[in-house]
mmCIF file of C-alpha atoms in Angstrom:
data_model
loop_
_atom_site.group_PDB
_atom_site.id
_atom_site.type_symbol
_atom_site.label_atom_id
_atom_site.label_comp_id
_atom_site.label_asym_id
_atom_site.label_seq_id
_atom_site.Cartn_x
_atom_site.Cartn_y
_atom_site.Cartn_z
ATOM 1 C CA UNK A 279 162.944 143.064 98.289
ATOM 2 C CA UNK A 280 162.575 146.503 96.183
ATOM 3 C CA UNK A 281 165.469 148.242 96.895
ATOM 4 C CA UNK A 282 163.852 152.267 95.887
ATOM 5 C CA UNK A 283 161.150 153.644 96.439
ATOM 6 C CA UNK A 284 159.234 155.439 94.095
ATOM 7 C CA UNK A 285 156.738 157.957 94.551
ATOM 8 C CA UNK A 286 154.924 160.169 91.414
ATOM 9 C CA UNK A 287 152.317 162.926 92.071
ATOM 10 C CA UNK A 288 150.980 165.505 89.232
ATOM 11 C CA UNK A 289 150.978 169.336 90.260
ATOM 12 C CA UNK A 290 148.866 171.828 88.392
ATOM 13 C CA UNK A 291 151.955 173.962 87.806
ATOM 14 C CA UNK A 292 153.467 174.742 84.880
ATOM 15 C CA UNK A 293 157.117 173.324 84.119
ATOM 16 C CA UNK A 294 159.126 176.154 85.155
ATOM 17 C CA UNK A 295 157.009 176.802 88.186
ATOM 18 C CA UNK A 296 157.002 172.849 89.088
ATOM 19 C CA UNK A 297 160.920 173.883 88.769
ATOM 20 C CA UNK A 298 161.184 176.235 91.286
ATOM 21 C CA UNK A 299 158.840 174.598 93.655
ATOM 22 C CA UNK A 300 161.084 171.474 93.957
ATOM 23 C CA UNK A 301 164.758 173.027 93.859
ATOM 24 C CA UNK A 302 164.262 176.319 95.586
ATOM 25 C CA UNK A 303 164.849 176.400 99.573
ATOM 26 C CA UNK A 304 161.618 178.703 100.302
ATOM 27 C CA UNK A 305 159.445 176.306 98.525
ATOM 28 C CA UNK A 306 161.147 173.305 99.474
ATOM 29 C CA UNK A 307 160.775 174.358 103.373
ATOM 30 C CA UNK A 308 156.659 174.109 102.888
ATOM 31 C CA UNK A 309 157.425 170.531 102.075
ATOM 32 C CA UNK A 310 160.566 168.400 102.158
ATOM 33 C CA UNK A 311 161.596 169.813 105.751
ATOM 34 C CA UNK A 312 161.208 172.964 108.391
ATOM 35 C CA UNK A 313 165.057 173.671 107.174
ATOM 36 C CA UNK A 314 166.396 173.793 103.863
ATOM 37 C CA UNK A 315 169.727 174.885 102.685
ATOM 38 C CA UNK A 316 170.873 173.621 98.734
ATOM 39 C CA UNK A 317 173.362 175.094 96.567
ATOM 40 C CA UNK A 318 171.719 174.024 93.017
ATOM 41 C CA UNK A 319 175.250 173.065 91.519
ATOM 42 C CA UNK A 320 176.871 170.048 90.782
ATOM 43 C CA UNK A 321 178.645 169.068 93.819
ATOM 44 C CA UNK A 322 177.052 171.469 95.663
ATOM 45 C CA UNK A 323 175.761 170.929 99.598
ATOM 46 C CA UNK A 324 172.664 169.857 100.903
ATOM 47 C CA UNK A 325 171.561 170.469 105.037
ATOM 48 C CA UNK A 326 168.517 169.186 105.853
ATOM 49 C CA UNK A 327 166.277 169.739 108.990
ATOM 50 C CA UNK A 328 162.894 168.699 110.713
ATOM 51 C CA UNK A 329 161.887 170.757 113.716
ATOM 52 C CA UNK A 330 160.670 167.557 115.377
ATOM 53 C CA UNK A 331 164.004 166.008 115.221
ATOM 54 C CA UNK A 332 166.598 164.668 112.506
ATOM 55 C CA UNK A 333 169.001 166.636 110.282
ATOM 56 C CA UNK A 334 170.415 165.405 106.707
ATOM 57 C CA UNK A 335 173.379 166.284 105.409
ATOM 58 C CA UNK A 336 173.823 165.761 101.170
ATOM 59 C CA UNK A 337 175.480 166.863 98.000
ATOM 60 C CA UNK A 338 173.898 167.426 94.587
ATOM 61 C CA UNK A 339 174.719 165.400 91.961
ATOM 62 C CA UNK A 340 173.059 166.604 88.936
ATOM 63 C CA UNK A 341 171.168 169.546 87.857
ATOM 64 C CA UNK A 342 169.502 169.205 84.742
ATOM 65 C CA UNK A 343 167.112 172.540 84.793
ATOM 66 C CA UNK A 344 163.803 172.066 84.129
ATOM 67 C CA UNK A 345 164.140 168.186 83.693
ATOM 68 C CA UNK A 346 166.204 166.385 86.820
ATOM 69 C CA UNK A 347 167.564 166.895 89.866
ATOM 70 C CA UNK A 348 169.300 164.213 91.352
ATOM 71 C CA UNK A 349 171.242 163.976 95.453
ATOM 72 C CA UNK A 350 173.296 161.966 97.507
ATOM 73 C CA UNK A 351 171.884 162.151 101.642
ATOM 74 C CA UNK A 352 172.532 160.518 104.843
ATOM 75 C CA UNK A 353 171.582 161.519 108.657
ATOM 76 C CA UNK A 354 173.710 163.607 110.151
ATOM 77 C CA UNK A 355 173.971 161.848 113.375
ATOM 78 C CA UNK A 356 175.447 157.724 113.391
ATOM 79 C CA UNK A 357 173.258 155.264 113.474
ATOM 80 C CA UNK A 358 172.151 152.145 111.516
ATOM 81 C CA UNK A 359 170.501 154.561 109.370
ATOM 82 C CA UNK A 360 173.695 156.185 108.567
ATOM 83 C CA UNK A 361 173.607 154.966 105.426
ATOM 84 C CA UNK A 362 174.025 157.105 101.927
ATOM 85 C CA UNK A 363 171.116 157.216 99.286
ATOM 86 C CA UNK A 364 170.370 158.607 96.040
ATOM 87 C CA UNK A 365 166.915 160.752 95.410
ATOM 88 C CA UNK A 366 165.742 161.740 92.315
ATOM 89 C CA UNK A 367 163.436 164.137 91.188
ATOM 90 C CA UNK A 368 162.113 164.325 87.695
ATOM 91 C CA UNK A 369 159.548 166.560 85.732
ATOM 92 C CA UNK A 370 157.983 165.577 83.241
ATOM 93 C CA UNK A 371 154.818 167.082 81.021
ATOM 94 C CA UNK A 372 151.786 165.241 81.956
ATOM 95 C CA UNK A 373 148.642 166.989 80.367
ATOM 96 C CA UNK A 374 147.980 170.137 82.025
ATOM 97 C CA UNK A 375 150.461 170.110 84.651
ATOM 98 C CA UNK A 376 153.302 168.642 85.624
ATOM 99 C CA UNK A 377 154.214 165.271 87.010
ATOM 100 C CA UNK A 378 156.826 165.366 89.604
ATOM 101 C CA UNK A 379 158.875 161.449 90.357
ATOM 102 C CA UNK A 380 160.575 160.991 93.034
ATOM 103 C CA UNK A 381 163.081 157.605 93.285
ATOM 104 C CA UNK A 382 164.526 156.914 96.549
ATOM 105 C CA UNK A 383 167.799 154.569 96.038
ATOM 106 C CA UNK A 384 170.720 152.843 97.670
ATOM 107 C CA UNK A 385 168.637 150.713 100.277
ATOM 108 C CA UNK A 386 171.300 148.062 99.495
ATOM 109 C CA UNK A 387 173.475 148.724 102.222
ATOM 110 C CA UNK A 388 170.727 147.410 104.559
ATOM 111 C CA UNK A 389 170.880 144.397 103.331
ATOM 112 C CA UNK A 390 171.260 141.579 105.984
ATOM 113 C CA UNK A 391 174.654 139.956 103.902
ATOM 114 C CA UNK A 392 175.743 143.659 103.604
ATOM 115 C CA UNK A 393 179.350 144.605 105.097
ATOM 116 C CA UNK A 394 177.911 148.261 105.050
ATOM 117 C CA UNK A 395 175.184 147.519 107.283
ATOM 118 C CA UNK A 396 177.156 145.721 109.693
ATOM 119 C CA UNK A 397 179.085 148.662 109.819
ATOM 120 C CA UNK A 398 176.549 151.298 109.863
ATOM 121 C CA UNK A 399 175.422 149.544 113.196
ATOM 122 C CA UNK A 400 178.245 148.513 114.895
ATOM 123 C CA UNK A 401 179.732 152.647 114.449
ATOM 124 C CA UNK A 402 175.733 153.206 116.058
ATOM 125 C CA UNK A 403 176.114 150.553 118.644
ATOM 126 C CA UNK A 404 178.984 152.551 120.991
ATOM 127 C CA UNK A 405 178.835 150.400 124.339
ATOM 128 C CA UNK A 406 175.565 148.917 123.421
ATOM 129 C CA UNK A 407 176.392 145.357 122.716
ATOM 130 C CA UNK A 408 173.974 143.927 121.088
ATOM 131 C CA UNK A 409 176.162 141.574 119.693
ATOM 132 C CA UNK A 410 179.667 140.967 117.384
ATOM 133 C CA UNK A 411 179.314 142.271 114.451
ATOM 134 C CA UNK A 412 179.388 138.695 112.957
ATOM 135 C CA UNK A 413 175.797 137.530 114.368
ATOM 136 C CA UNK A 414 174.573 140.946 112.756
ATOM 137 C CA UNK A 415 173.056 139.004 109.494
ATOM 138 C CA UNK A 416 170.999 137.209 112.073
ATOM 139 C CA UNK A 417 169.316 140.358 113.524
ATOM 140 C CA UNK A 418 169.756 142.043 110.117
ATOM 141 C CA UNK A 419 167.481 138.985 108.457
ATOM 142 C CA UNK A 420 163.588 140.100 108.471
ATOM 143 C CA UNK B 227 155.964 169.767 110.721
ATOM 144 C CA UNK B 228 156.258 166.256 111.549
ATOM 145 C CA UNK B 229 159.563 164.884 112.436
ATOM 146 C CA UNK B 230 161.750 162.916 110.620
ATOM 147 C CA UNK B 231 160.125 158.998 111.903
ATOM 148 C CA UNK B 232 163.476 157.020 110.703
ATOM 149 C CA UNK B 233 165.346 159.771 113.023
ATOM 150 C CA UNK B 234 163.035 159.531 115.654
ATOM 151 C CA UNK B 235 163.351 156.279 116.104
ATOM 152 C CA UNK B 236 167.212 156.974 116.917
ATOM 153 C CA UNK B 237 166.053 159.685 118.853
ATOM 154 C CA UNK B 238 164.701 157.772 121.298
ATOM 155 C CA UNK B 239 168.459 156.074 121.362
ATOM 156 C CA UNK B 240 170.101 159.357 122.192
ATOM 157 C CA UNK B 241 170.039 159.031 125.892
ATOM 158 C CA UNK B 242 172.866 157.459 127.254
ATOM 159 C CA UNK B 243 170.294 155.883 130.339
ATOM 160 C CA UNK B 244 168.060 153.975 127.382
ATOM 161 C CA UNK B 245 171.254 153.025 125.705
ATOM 162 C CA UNK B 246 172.441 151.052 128.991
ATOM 163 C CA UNK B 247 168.487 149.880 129.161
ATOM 164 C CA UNK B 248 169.363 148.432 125.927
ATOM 165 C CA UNK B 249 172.786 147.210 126.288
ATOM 166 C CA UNK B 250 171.374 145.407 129.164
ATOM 167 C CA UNK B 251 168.687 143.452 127.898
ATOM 168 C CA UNK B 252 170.920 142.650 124.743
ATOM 169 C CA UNK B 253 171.820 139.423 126.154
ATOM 170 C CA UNK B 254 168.549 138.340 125.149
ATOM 171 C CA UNK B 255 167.376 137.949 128.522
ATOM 172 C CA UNK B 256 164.048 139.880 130.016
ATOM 173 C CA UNK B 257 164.198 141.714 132.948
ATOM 174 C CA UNK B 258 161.443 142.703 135.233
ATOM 175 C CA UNK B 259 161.647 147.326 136.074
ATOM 176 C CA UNK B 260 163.167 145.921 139.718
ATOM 177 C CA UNK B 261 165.985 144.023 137.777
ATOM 178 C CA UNK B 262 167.177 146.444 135.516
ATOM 179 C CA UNK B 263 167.006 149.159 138.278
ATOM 180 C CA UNK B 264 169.383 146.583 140.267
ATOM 181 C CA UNK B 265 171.872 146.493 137.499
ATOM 182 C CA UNK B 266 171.352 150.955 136.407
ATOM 183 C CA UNK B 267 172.084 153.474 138.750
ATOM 184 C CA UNK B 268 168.546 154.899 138.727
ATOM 185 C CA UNK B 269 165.278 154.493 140.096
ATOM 186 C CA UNK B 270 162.676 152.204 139.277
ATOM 187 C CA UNK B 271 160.322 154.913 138.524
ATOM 188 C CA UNK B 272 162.964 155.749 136.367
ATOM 189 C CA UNK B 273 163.489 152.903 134.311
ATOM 190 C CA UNK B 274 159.650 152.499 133.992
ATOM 191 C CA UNK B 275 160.234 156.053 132.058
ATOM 192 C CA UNK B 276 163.221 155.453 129.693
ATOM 193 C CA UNK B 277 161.256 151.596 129.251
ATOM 194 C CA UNK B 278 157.774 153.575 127.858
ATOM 195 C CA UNK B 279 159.867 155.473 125.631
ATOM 196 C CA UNK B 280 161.644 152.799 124.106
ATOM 197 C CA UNK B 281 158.395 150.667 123.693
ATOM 198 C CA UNK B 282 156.905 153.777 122.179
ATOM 199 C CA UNK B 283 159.771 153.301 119.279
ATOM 200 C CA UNK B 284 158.770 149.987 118.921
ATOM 201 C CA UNK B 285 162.683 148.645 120.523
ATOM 202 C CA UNK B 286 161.157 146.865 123.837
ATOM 203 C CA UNK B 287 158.060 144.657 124.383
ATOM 204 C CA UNK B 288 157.206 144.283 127.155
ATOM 205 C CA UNK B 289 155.009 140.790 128.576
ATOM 206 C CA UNK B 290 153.035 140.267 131.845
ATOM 207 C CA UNK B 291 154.711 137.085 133.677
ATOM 208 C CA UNK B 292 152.542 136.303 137.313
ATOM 209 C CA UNK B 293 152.261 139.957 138.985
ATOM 210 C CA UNK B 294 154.919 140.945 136.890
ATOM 211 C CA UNK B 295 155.727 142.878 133.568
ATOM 212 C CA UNK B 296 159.128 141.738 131.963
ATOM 213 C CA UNK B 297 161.024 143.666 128.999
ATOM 214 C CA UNK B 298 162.682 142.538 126.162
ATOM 215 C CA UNK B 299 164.819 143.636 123.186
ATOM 216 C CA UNK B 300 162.952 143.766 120.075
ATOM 217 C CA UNK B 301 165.652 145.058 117.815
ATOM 218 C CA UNK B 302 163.455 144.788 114.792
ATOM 219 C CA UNK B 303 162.495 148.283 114.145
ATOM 220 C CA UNK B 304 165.990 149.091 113.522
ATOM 221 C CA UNK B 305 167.796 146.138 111.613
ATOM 222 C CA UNK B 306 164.430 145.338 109.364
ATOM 223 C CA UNK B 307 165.623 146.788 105.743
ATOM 224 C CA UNK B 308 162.085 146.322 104.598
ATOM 225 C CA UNK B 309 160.313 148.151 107.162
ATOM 226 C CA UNK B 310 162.818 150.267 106.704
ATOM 227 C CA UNK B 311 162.165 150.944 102.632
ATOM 228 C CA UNK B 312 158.181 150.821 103.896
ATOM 229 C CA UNK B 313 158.725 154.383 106.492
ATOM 230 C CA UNK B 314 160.869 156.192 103.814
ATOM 231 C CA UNK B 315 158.028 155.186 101.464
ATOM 232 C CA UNK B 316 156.161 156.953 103.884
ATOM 233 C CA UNK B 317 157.714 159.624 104.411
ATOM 234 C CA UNK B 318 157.930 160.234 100.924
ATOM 235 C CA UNK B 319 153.638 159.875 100.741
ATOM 236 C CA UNK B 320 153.536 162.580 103.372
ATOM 237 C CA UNK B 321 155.885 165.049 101.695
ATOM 238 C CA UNK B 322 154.554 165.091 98.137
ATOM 239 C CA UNK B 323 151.156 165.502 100.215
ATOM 240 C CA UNK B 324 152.365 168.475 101.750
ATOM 241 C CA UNK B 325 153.962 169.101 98.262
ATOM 242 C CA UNK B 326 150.491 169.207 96.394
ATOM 243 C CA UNK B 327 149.078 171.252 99.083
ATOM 244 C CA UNK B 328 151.656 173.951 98.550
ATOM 245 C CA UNK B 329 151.203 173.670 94.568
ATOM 246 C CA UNK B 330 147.985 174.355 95.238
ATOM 247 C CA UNK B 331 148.105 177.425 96.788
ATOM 248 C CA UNK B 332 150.691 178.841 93.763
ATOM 249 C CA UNK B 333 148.660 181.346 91.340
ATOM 250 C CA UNK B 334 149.221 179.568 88.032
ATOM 251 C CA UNK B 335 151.438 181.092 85.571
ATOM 252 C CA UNK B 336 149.699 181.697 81.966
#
């Protein structure tokens, strides 16, 4: 099972414009989400939010201008989802634009064996019981 | 634009009533709209509401038994890691679509 995803798309921007477009909150609210609030510093805070439901909550991790910006995110709210991952955005030169990747990572703690994921849905589950925690691998297995 | 669909899913979670829907038919059991009303203090009409919306987020199925429809608890939408990866895929194919959209609107610089 891949455990990133990876997406790549080329923009007919230049660099410094491709830049702005993915690290500044007016441009990043036409496409990564209705709400966008980042403080581009290592370490600094991420909030996240879709008009249609779902907030995310994050912290940057690296900031290397022009070239890579890298953050830690999770939902705000509990749930099996609740889990942390890493996304990455790189630019690099790609003929007469710029090529934008983006790498999705940390899917791990969904795995069925993981302790994380048993956790992540048992703090979800409240009075819901679907179960102990210990047949969890079963429903976890695809 | 479009919600979050990983949140969404747990949106449809977020009322208490369709968490007891749940926690009911966890025992693996189905149950027939008359049963579960039996065992939820709310109408029929009711649970035939909070049981659509669930279905919509793919957590109940529901089967037609005689002159009867029975539920059950298909949990799979939440606990499958790869379906999972596959929707943040996704959403990821929908952003850098809105993404390229946007570049495209952006005078280029000389």
């Amino acid at each position: 099972m891949s455990e990133s995803v990876t997406r790549e798309i080329v923009l007919p921007l230049e660099r410094e414009e491709a830049w702005r477009v993915v690290t500044e909150p007016d441009h990043l609210r036409e496409w990564l989400a209705d709400d966008v609030e980042i403080e581009l510093v290592e370490g600094g805070q991420i909030e996240i939010g879709w008009d249609g439901g779902g907030r995310r909550l994050g912290t940057v991790e690296t900031v290397e201008e022009l070239e890579r910006l890298v953050f830690r995110w999770h939902p705000e709210e509990p749930g099996p989802d609740h889990i942390e991952t890493t996304v990455e955005i790189g630019l690099d030169d790609a003929g007469d634009g710029t090529r934008v990747t983006v790498v999705e990572s940390g899917f791990e703690a969904l795995e069925p064996t993981s302790l994380a994921g048993c956790t992540a849905v048992s703090t979800w589950i409240w009075d819901v019981r679907l179960g102990a925690c210990g047949d969890l691998p079963l429903m976890l297995a695809r | 634009m479009s919600p979050d669909p990983v949140g969404a899913t747990f949106a449809a979670l977020a009322d208490p009533t369709r968490r007891h829907v749940i926690g009911v038919l966890s025992g693996g059991q189905e149950a027939s709209v008359s049963e579960l009303a039996r065992e939820l203090p709310i109408s029929r009409q009711a649970v035939a509401k909070h049981l659509a919306a669930l279905a919509d987020a793919g957590l109940v199925e529901s089967s037609r038994q005689g002159r009867e429809t029975r539920y059950r608890l298909t949990p799979g939408p939440l606990t499958d890691a790869g379906a999972w990866i596959d929707r943040v895929g996704s959403e990821w194919d929908s952003r850098l679509g809105r993404l390229r959209r946007h570049a495209d609107t952006r005078p280029r610089s000389a």
